[in-house]
MMTF fields as JSON, N, C-alpha, C and O atoms, coordinates in Angstrom:
{
  "mmtfVersion": "1.0.0",
  "mmtfProducer": "UNKNOWN",
  "numBonds": 299,
  "numAtoms": 300,
  "numGroups": 75,
  "numChains": 1,
  "numModels": 1,
  "chainsPerModel": [1],
  "groupsPerChain": [75],
  "chainIdList": ["A"],
  "bondAtomList": [4, 2, 8, 6, 12, 10, 16, 14, 20, 18, 24, 22, 28, 26, 32, 30, 36, 34, 40, 38, 44, 42, 48, 46, 52, 50, 56, 54, 60, 58, 64, 62, 68, 66, 72, 70, 76, 74, 80, 78, 84, 82, 88, 86, 92, 90, 96, 94, 100, 98, 104, 102, 108, 106, 112, 110, 116, 114, 120, 118, 124, 122, 128, 126, 132, 130, 136, 134, 140, 138, 144, 142, 148, 146, 152, 150, 156, 154, 160, 158, 164, 162, 168, 166, 172, 170, 176, 174, 180, 178, 184, 182, 188, 186, 192, 190, 196, 194, 200, 198, 204, 202, 208, 206, 212, 210, 216, 214, 220, 218, 224, 222, 228, 226, 232, 230, 236, 234, 240, 238, 244, 242, 248, 246, 252, 250, 256, 254, 260, 258, 264, 262, 268, 266, 272, 270, 276, 274, 280, 278, 284, 282, 288, 286, 292, 290, 296, 294],
  "bondOrderList": [1, 1, 1, 1, 1, 1, 1, 1, 1, 1, 1, 1, 1, 1, 1, 1, 1, 1, 1, 1, 1, 1, 1, 1, 1, 1, 1, 1, 1, 1, 1, 1, 1, 1, 1, 1, 1, 1, 1, 1, 1, 1, 1, 1, 1, 1, 1, 1, 1, 1, 1, 1, 1, 1, 1, 1, 1, 1, 1, 1, 1, 1, 1, 1, 1, 1, 1, 1, 1, 1, 1, 1, 1, 1],
  "groupList": [{"groupName": "MET", "atomNameList": ["N", "CA", "C", "O"], "elementList": ["N", "C", "C", "O"], "formalChargeList": [0, 0, 0, 0], "bondAtomList": [1, 0, 2, 1, 3, 2], "bondOrderList": [1, 1, 2], "singleLetterCode": "M", "chemCompType": "L-PEPTIDE LINKING"}, {"groupName": "GLY", "atomNameList": ["N", "CA", "C", "O"], "elementList": ["N", "C", "C", "O"], "formalChargeList": [0, 0, 0, 0], "bondAtomList": [1, 0, 2, 1, 3, 2], "bondOrderList": [1, 1, 2], "singleLetterCode": "G", "chemCompType": "PEPTIDE LINKING"}, {"groupName": "PRO", "atomNameList": ["N", "CA", "C", "O"], "elementList": ["N", "C", "C", "O"], "formalChargeList": [0, 0, 0, 0], "bondAtomList": [1, 0, 2, 1, 3, 2], "bondOrderList": [1, 1, 2], "singleLetterCode": "P", "chemCompType": "L-PEPTIDE LINKING"}, {"groupName": "LEU", "atomNameList": ["N", "CA", "C", "O"], "elementList": ["N", "C", "C", "O"], "formalChargeList": [0, 0, 0, 0], "bondAtomList": [1, 0, 2, 1, 3, 2], "bondOrderList": [1, 1, 2], "singleLetterCode": "L", "chemCompType": "L-PEPTIDE LINKING"}, {"groupName": "LYS", "atomNameList": ["N", "CA", "C", "O"], "elementList": ["N", "C", "C", "O"], "formalChargeList": [0, 0, 0, 0], "bondAtomList": [1, 0, 2, 1, 3, 2], "bondOrderList": [1, 1, 2], "singleLetterCode": "K", "chemCompType": "L-PEPTIDE LINKING"}, {"groupName": "TYR", "atomNameList": ["N", "CA", "C", "O"], "elementList": ["N", "C", "C", "O"], "formalChargeList": [0, 0, 0, 0], "bondAtomList": [1, 0, 2, 1, 3, 2], "bondOrderList": [1, 1, 2], "singleLetterCode": "Y", "chemCompType": "L-PEPTIDE LINKING"}, {"groupName": "THR", "atomNameList": ["N", "CA", "C", "O"], "elementList": ["N", "C", "C", "O"], "formalChargeList": [0, 0, 0, 0], "bondAtomList": [1, 0, 2, 1, 3, 2], "bondOrderList": [1, 1, 2], "singleLetterCode": "T", "chemCompType": "L-PEPTIDE LINKING"}, {"groupName": "VAL", "atomNameList": ["N", "CA", "C", "O"], "elementList": ["N", "C", "C", "O"], "formalChargeList": [0, 0, 0, 0], "bondAtomList": [1, 0, 2, 1, 3, 2], "bondOrderList": [1, 1, 2], "singleLetterCode": "V", "chemCompType": "L-PEPTIDE LINKING"}, {"groupName": "SER", "atomNameList": ["N", "CA", "C", "O"], "elementList": ["N", "C", "C", "O"], "formalChargeList": [0, 0, 0, 0], "bondAtomList": [1, 0, 2, 1, 3, 2], "bondOrderList": [1, 1, 2], "singleLetterCode": "S", "chemCompType": "L-PEPTIDE LINKING"}, {"groupName": "ALA", "atomNameList": ["N", "CA", "C", "O"], "elementList": ["N", "C", "C", "O"], "formalChargeList": [0, 0, 0, 0], "bondAtomList": [1, 0, 2, 1, 3, 2], "bondOrderList": [1, 1, 2], "singleLetterCode": "A", "chemCompType": "L-PEPTIDE LINKING"}, {"groupName": "GLU", "atomNameList": ["N", "CA", "C", "O"], "elementList": ["N", "C", "C", "O"], "formalChargeList": [0, 0, 0, 0], "bondAtomList": [1, 0, 2, 1, 3, 2], "bondOrderList": [1, 1, 2], "singleLetterCode": "E", "chemCompType": "L-PEPTIDE LINKING"}, {"groupName": "ASN", "atomNameList": ["N", "CA", "C", "O"], "elementList": ["N", "C", "C", "O"], "formalChargeList": [0, 0, 0, 0], "bondAtomList": [1, 0, 2, 1, 3, 2], "bondOrderList": [1, 1, 2], "singleLetterCode": "N", "chemCompType": "L-PEPTIDE LINKING"}, {"groupName": "ASP", "atomNameList": ["N", "CA", "C", "O"], "elementList": ["N", "C", "C", "O"], "formalChargeList": [0, 0, 0, 0], "bondAtomList": [1, 0, 2, 1, 3, 2], "bondOrderList": [1, 1, 2], "singleLetterCode": "D", "chemCompType": "L-PEPTIDE LINKING"}, {"groupName": "ARG", "atomNameList": ["N", "CA", "C", "O"], "elementList": ["N", "C", "C", "O"], "formalChargeList": [0, 0, 0, 0], "bondAtomList": [1, 0, 2, 1, 3, 2], "bondOrderList": [1, 1, 2], "singleLetterCode": "R", "chemCompType": "L-PEPTIDE LINKING"}, {"groupName": "PHE", "atomNameList": ["N", "CA", "C", "O"], "elementList": ["N", "C", "C", "O"], "formalChargeList": [0, 0, 0, 0], "bondAtomList": [1, 0, 2, 1, 3, 2], "bondOrderList": [1, 1, 2], "singleLetterCode": "F", "chemCompType": "L-PEPTIDE LINKING"}, {"groupName": "HIS", "atomNameList": ["N", "CA", "C", "O"], "elementList": ["N", "C", "C", "O"], "formalChargeList": [0, 0, 0, 0], "bondAtomList": [1, 0, 2, 1, 3, 2], "bondOrderList": [1, 1, 2], "singleLetterCode": "H", "chemCompType": "L-PEPTIDE LINKING"}],
  "groupTypeList": [0, 1, 1, 2, 3, 4, 4, 5, 6, 7, 7, 8, 9, 8, 1, 7, 10, 6, 7, 0, 4, 3, 11, 10, 9, 12, 9, 13, 14, 15, 1, 7, 3, 10, 10, 2, 12, 2, 9, 9, 10, 2, 10, 9, 10, 2, 10, 4, 9, 2, 9, 4, 4, 13, 9, 7, 8, 11, 4, 9, 13, 6, 9, 9, 11, 4, 12, 1, 1, 9, 1, 1, 1, 12, 12],
  "groupIdList": [1, 2, 3, 4, 5, 6, 7, 8, 9, 10, 11, 12, 13, 14, 15, 16, 17, 18, 19, 20, 21, 22, 23, 24, 25, 26, 27, 28, 29, 30, 31, 32, 33, 34, 35, 36, 37, 38, 39, 40, 41, 42, 43, 44, 45, 46, 47, 48, 49, 50, 51, 52, 53, 54, 55, 56, 57, 58, 59, 60, 61, 62, 63, 64, 65, 66, 67, 68, 69, 70, 71, 72, 73, 74, 75],
  "secStructList": [7, 7, 7, 7, 7, 3, 3, 3, 3, 3, 3, 7, 1, 1, 1, 7, 3, 3, 3, 3, 3, 3, 7, 2, 2, 2, 2, 2, 2, 2, 6, 7, 7, 7, 7, 7, 7, 6, 6, 1, 7, 7, 7, 7, 7, 7, 7, 7, 7, 7, 7, 7, 7, 7, 7, 7, 7, 7, 7, 7, 7, 7, 6, 6, 6, 7, 7, 7, 7, 1, 1, 1, 7, 7, 7],
  "xCoordList": [-1.154, -2.009, -2.05, -3.219, -1.324, -0.769, -0.226, -1.021, 1.149, 1.414, 2.345, 2.476, 2.662, 3.058, 2.057, 0.92, 2.136, 1.371, 1.63, 2.695, 0.109, 0.556, -0.26, -1.04, 0.001, -1.12, -2.176, -1.912, -3.36, -4.747, -5.791, -5.862, -6.503, -7.132, -8.41, -8.914, -9.19, -10.287, -11.498, -11.254, -12.371, -13.661, -14.953, -15.455, -15.027, -15.808, -17.4, -17.549, -18.22, -19.816, -20.455, -21.434, -19.786, -20.175, -19.477, -19.64, -18.707, -18.222, -16.807, -15.91, -16.501, -14.986, -13.575, -13.279, -13.16, -11.851, -10.885, -10.887, -10.094, -9.081, -7.871, -8.228, -6.563, -5.266, -5.127, -4.872, -5.247, -4.904, -3.731, -3.832, -3.22, -2.306, -2.894, -3.426, -2.995, -3.663, -2.757, -1.881, -3.031, -2.644, -3.403, -4.136, -3.183, -3.522, -5.468, -6.534, -5.35, -6.75, -7.641, -8.862, -6.869, -8.371, -8.479, -9.586, -7.404, -7.433, -8.723, -9.733, -8.536, -9.628, -11.066, -12.115, -10.695, -12.567, -12.974, -14.184, -11.952, -12.401, -12.62, -13.219, -12.072, -12.534, -11.695, -12.156, -10.22, -9.639, -8.59, -7.71, -8.129, -7.024, -7.085, -8.269, -6.34, -6.286, -5.596, -4.479, -7.111, -6.424, -5.943, -6.405, -4.357, -3.777, -4.724, -5.656, -5.057, -6.033, -4.909, -3.796, -5.744, -5.295, -5.087, -4.499, -5.463, -5.159, -4.185, -3.921, -3.682, -2.525, -1.394, -1.417, -0.488, 1.049, 1.87, 2.034, 2.464, 3.962, 4.96, 4.959, 5.692, 7.178, 8.101, 8.786, 8.627, 9.737, 10.994, 11.684, 11.127, 12.586, 13.757, 13.734, 14.899, 16.183, 16.546, 16.034, 17.176, 17.313, 18.944, 20.058, 18.866, 19.793, 21.001, 21.018, 21.59, 22.563, 22.533, 22.053, 22.965, 22.807, 23.641, 24.611, 22.847, 23.703, 25.017, 25.055, 25.926, 27.406, 27.244, 26.243, 27.124, 26.923, 28.443, 29.53, 27.816, 29.681, 29.732, 28.92, 31.237, 31.156, 30.813, 30.966, 30.255, 29.895, 31.159, 31.432, 31.816, 32.642, 31.995, 30.778, 32.849, 32.089, 32.081, 33.097, 30.886, 30.285, 30.52, 30.507, 30.625, 30.499, 31.679, 32.76, 31.62, 32.64, 33.54, 33.148, 35.256, 35.916, 35.982, 35.408, 37.121, 37.216, 38.022, 37.895, 38.438, 39.328, 37.917, 37.814, 37.026, 35.687, 34.856, 33.951, 34.609, 33.494, 33.726, 34.906, 32.886, 33.006, 32.006, 31.037, 32.36, 31.625, 29.524, 28.683, 29.262, 27.964, 27.385, 27.968, 25.682, 24.666, 24.41, 24.456, 24.182, 23.415, 24.31, 25.282, 23.857, 24.016, 26.004, 26.488, 26.686, 27.87, 28.393, 27.642, 29.296, 29.99, 30.761, 31.81, 30.692, 30.982, 32.009, 32.481],
  "yCoordList": [-1.745, -0.6, 0.746, 1.041, 1.519, 2.738, 2.845, 2.742, 3.055, 3.407, 5.153, 5.812, 5.311, 6.761, 7.724, 7.253, 8.795, 9.757, 11.095, 11.658, 11.441, 12.388, 13.406, 13.197, 14.739, 15.737, 16.145, 16.664, 15.869, 16.018, 17.319, 17.639, 17.74, 18.872, 18.276, 17.738, 18.204, 17.27, 18.416, 19.153, 18.483, 19.185, 17.916, 16.862, 19.104, 18.366, 17.888, 17.757, 17.673, 17.659, 19.233, 19.695, 19.738, 21.135, 21.918, 23.136, 21.27, 22.584, 22.896, 23.075, 22.978, 23.626, 22.134, 20.942, 23.593, 22.629, 22.83, 23.66, 21.904, 21.787, 20.418, 19.425, 20.82, 19.926, 19.118, 19.551, 17.436, 16.468, 15.453, 15.236, 15.146, 14.05, 12.821, 12.568, 11.996, 10.484, 10.001, 10.517, 8.311, 7.119, 7.046, 7.946, 5.938, 5.482, 4.812, 5.086, 4.319, 3.434, 4.623, 4.524, 6.139, 6.833, 7.785, 8.316, 8.244, 9.218, 8.267, 8.829, 7.148, 6.83, 6.881, 7.412, 6.084, 6.4, 7.81, 8.025, 9.042, 10.473, 10.987, 12.042, 10.132, 10.263, 11.068, 11.55, 11.654, 12.215, 11.671, 12.53, 10.468, 9.589, 9.94, 10.09, 10.194, 10.778, 9.109, 8.593, 8.666, 7.016, 7.524, 8.562, 6.737, 6.427, 6.37, 5.758, 6.787, 6.889, 5.605, 5.785, 4.276, 3.096, 2.944, 1.896, 3.881, 4.013, 4.976, 5.184, 5.553, 6.593, 6.045, 6.282, 5.388, 4.502, 5.393, 6.099, 5.49, 6.534, 5.96, 4.893, 6.82, 6.768, 6.473, 7.325, 5.053, 4.615, 5.609, 5.966, 6.047, 7.122, 6.182, 4.961, 7.148, 6.305, 6.034, 6.749, 5.313, 4.718, 5.727, 5.666, 6.201, 7.689, 6.467, 5.239, 7.077, 6.253, 6.708, 7.786, 5.969, 6.229, 7.5, 7.835, 8.24, 9.697, 8.736, 7.755, 9.901, 9.229, 9.213, 9.838, 9.104, 9.562, 10.41, 10.294, 11.272, 11.985, 10.778, 9.914, 11.195, 10.291, 11.424, 12.531, 11.09, 11.973, 11.91, 10.858, 13.114, 13.285, 12.851, 12.67, 12.669, 11.998, 13.385, 14.049, 13.732, 15.011, 14.399, 15.144, 13.723, 13.664, 14.624, 14.667, 15.099, 16.078, 15.39, 14.479, 15.763, 15.561, 16.28, 17.292, 15.202, 15.562, 17.705, 18.696, 17.615, 19.053, 19.71, 20.188, 20.018, 20.905, 20.735, 21.545, 19.755, 19.901, 21.111, 21.459, 21.846, 22.759, 22.16, 21.438, 22.534, 22.112, 22.941, 22.082, 23.524, 23.984, 23.216, 22.63, 23.63, 22.947, 21.778, 20.94, 21.588, 20.184, 19.195, 18.966, 18.583, 16.868, 16.536, 15.523, 17.563, 17.731, 17.345, 17.877, 16.698, 16.735, 18.018, 17.71, 19.018, 20.296, 20.407, 21.49],
  "zCoordList": [-4.22, -3.455, -4.153, -4.404, -4.49, -4.526, -6.065, -6.999, -6.276, -8.113, -7.804, -6.773, -8.751, -9.016, -8.8, -8.8, -8.637, -8.613, -9.582, -9.833, -10.093, -11.267, -10.642, -9.712, -11.31, -10.829, -11.85, -12.935, -11.411, -12.682, -11.557, -10.37, -13.039, -12.593, -12.307, -13.293, -11.068, -11.364, -10.892, -9.937, -11.375, -10.7, -10.198, -10.588, -8.851, -8.204, -8.258, -9.473, -7.867, -8.044, -7.876, -8.463, -7.122, -7.202, -8.296, -8.364, -9.152, -10.225, -9.573, -10.397, -8.413, -8.128, -8.876, -8.806, -9.586, -9.846, -8.723, -7.815, -9.0, -7.881, -8.691, -9.325, -8.391, -8.525, -7.688, -6.564, -7.903, -6.844, -7.408, -8.616, -7.097, -7.013, -7.029, -5.948, -7.816, -8.211, -8.742, -9.437, -8.242, -8.846, -10.131, -10.539, -10.729, -12.128, -11.489, -12.041, -10.775, -10.52, -10.072, -10.191, -9.38, -8.72, -9.62, -9.712, -10.498, -11.828, -12.719, -13.143, -12.853, -13.75, -13.097, -13.46, -11.932, -10.646, -10.841, -10.904, -10.974, -10.886, -12.556, -12.767, -13.734, -14.917, -15.378, -16.413, -15.035, -15.792, -16.06, -16.117, -16.301, -16.98, -18.08, -18.381, -18.994, -20.404, -21.072, -21.08, -21.622, -22.487, -23.253, -23.727, -23.828, -25.16, -26.02, -25.499, -27.399, -28.438, -29.237, -29.731, -29.112, -29.813, -31.069, -31.339, -32.304, -33.249, -33.901, -35.085, -32.654, -33.047, -32.185, -30.978, -32.675, -31.892, -31.94, -32.935, -30.955, -30.883, -31.849, -32.463, -31.82, -32.354, -32.0, -31.436, -32.151, -31.177, -31.161, -32.117, -29.457, -29.515, -29.892, -30.046, -30.016, -30.036, -28.657, -27.795, -28.386, -27.388, -26.22, -26.739, -25.357, -25.123, -24.279, -24.358, -23.776, -23.288, -21.51, -21.161, -20.768, -19.347, -19.318, -19.998, -18.128, -17.93, -16.705, -15.963, -17.212, -15.934, -15.188, -15.54, -13.97, -12.138, -12.186, -12.753, -11.273, -10.664, -9.434, -9.104, -8.872, -7.285, -6.833, -7.349, -5.675, -4.625, -3.416, -2.837, -3.167, -2.096, -0.633, -0.592, 0.661, 1.668, 2.341, 2.544, 2.65, 3.376, 4.859, 5.838, 4.914, 6.941, 7.75, 7.163, 8.542, 9.305, 9.983, 10.713, 9.85, 10.511, 11.856, 12.258, 12.602, 14.211, 13.857, 14.577, 13.079, 12.191, 11.892, 13.022, 11.414, 11.435, 11.996, 11.795, 12.92, 14.058, 14.772, 14.814, 15.351, 15.995, 17.329, 17.096, 18.61, 19.882, 19.571, 19.837, 19.375, 18.489, 20.018, 20.931, 19.693, 20.559, 20.753, 19.852, 21.629, 21.833, 21.899, 21.179, 22.907, 23.421, 23.237, 22.732, 23.736, 23.66, 25.778, 26.596, 26.201, 27.296, 27.56, 28.125, 27.426, 27.431, 28.955, 29.304]
}
C-alpha cells in the first residue's frame, strides 16, 4: 500500500507550489514522478564492499552510575 516516500515539488490546481512526501503511486497520480528515459541506459556502477559496522557498547546504566533522580522510586 505504501512504499518509500520521497520529496516532490507539487503545483496545486490553484497554482500554489508545495513540497510533499509521496510514494511512487501518488507521485505518478500528481504527475511529478520522473520516469527514467528508456533510451538512456544507466552505466553499471562497480560493487562496493559493505561498510564495516562498529561494535556498540552497552549503554545501560548500572547501579553504580544510577542516581535517585525524579520519578518512580521508593525513596
